Coordinates of C-alpha atoms in Angstrom, one line a residue:
X1 CA -21.9 34.8 -58.5
X2 CA -20.5 38.2 -58.6
X3 CA -22.4 41.5 -58.4
X4 CA -20.1 43.3 -60.9
X5 CA -22.4 44.1 -63.8
X6 CA -19.7 43.6 -66.3
X7 CA -19.4 40.0 -65.3
X8 CA -23.0 39.0 -65.0
X9 CA -24.2 36.2 -67.2
X10 CA -27.7 35.9 -68.6
X11 CA -30.0 33.4 -70.3
X12 CA -32.8 34.5 -72.5
X13 CA -35.7 32.1 -73.1
X14 CA -38.3 32.8 -75.7
X15 CA -39.9 30.8 -78.5
X16 CA -39.8 33.9 -80.8
X17 CA -36.3 34.3 -82.2
X18 CA -36.8 38.1 -82.9
X19 CA -37.8 38.7 -79.2
X20 CA -34.9 36.5 -78.0
X21 CA -32.3 38.2 -80.1
X22 CA -33.7 41.7 -79.1
X23 CA -33.5 41.0 -75.4
X24 CA -30.1 39.3 -75.7
X25 CA -28.7 42.4 -77.6
X26 CA -30.1 44.7 -74.9
X27 CA -28.5 42.6 -72.2
X28 CA -25.1 42.6 -74.0
X29 CA -25.4 46.4 -74.4
X30 CA -25.8 46.6 -70.6
X31 CA -22.6 44.6 -70.1
X32 CA -23.9 41.1 -69.5
X33 CA -21.6 38.4 -70.7
X34 CA -22.1 35.7 -71.7
X35 CA -25.6 36.0 -72.9
X36 CA -27.1 32.7 -74.1
X37 CA -30.4 32.2 -75.9
X38 CA -32.7 29.1 -76.0
X39 CA -36.1 28.7 -77.5
X40 CA -37.9 26.5 -74.9
X41 CA -38.3 25.7 -71.3
X42 CA -36.7 22.3 -71.5
X43 CA -33.8 23.8 -73.4
X44 CA -33.5 26.4 -70.6
X45 CA -33.2 23.8 -67.9
X46 CA -30.6 21.9 -69.9
X47 CA -28.6 25.1 -70.6
X48 CA -28.8 26.1 -66.9
X49 CA -27.3 22.7 -65.9
X50 CA -24.7 22.8 -68.7
X51 CA -23.6 26.3 -67.8
X52 CA -23.7 25.8 -64.0
X53 CA -26.2 28.6 -63.7
X54 CA -26.6 32.3 -64.6
X55 CA -26.9 35.5 -62.7
X56 CA -30.2 36.3 -64.6
X57 CA -32.8 34.4 -66.5
X58 CA -35.3 36.4 -68.6
X59 CA -38.1 34.1 -69.9
X60 CA -41.2 34.5 -71.9
X61 CA -44.3 33.3 -70.0
X62 CA -46.3 31.8 -72.9
X63 CA -44.3 29.0 -74.6
X64 CA -45.3 25.6 -75.9
X65 CA -44.0 22.6 -74.0
X66 CA -43.2 24.4 -70.8
X67 CA -44.2 27.9 -69.7
X68 CA -41.9 30.5 -68.2
X69 CA -43.7 30.0 -64.9
X70 CA -42.9 26.2 -65.0
X71 CA -39.3 27.0 -65.7
X72 CA -39.2 29.4 -62.7
X73 CA -40.9 26.8 -60.5
X74 CA -38.5 24.1 -61.6
X75 CA -35.4 26.3 -60.9
X76 CA -36.7 27.5 -57.5
X77 CA -37.1 23.8 -56.6
X78 CA -33.4 23.1 -57.4
X79 CA -30.9 24.0 -54.7
X80 CA -28.3 24.9 -57.3
X81 CA -30.5 27.4 -59.1
X82 CA -33.0 28.5 -56.4
X83 CA -31.4 31.9 -56.0
X84 CA -31.1 32.9 -59.6
X85 CA -32.7 36.3 -60.5
X86 CA -35.6 35.5 -62.8
X87 CA -37.7 38.0 -64.8
X88 CA -40.8 36.9 -66.6
X89 CA -42.0 38.6 -69.8
X90 CA -45.6 38.6 -70.7
X91 CA -48.1 40.5 -73.0
X92 CA -51.0 39.5 -70.7
X93 CA -50.2 40.8 -67.2
X94 CA -53.3 39.6 -65.3
X95 CA -53.5 39.9 -61.5
X96 CA -53.8 36.1 -61.3
X97 CA -50.6 35.6 -63.4
X98 CA -48.8 38.1 -61.2
X99 CA -49.9 36.4 -58.0
X100 CA -48.9 32.9 -59.3
X101 CA -45.5 34.2 -60.4
X102 CA -44.9 36.0 -57.1
X103 CA -45.9 32.8 -55.2
X104 CA -43.3 30.9 -57.3
X105 CA -40.6 33.4 -56.4
X106 CA -40.3 35.6 -59.5
X107 CA -37.8 38.4 -59.2
X108 CA -39.4 40.8 -61.7
X109 CA -41.8 41.3 -64.6
X110 CA -41.5 42.9 -68.1
X111 CA -44.8 43.7 -69.8
X112 CA -44.5 43.3 -73.6
X113 CA -43.9 45.5 -75.5
X114 CA -41.2 47.1 -73.4
X115 CA -38.3 49.5 -74.2
X116 CA -34.6 49.1 -73.5
X117 CA -35.1 51.6 -70.7
X118 CA -37.8 49.4 -69.1
X119 CA -35.5 46.4 -69.3
X120 CA -32.6 48.4 -67.7
X121 CA -34.9 49.7 -64.9
X122 CA -36.3 46.3 -64.1
X123 CA -32.8 44.7 -64.1
X124 CA -31.5 47.5 -61.7
X125 CA -34.5 46.9 -59.4
X126 CA -33.9 43.1 -59.4
X127 CA -30.3 43.5 -58.5
X128 CA -30.9 46.2 -56.0
X129 CA -29.0 48.9 -58.0
X130 CA -30.3 52.5 -57.8

């Protein structure tokens, strides 16, 4: 995977279409391409396999069927996707959640609601860009 921002790919996972589209548009505005969207954890895993991976996955934490943390844990356990940058979005940032996500290998957090600037700052931090 390249570190050229114009060539970074992203996958947005959220069961709320408005949130998914909003985050995807923000990523496109920051030069991510392609930016794909799915509405569930199982779909995210299928899409990761179909696409051969992404530079960045941004996932909602609270989803039916499979949580964002479960998606993260599954990806970290797969040698092909273990290194993908993974940002979890949550409206309920408890210390317990943060500790569980960090233990699972999360790259970053976005606390809902967040701004385009918050997203850009967190992406820059995750990719080590100042």
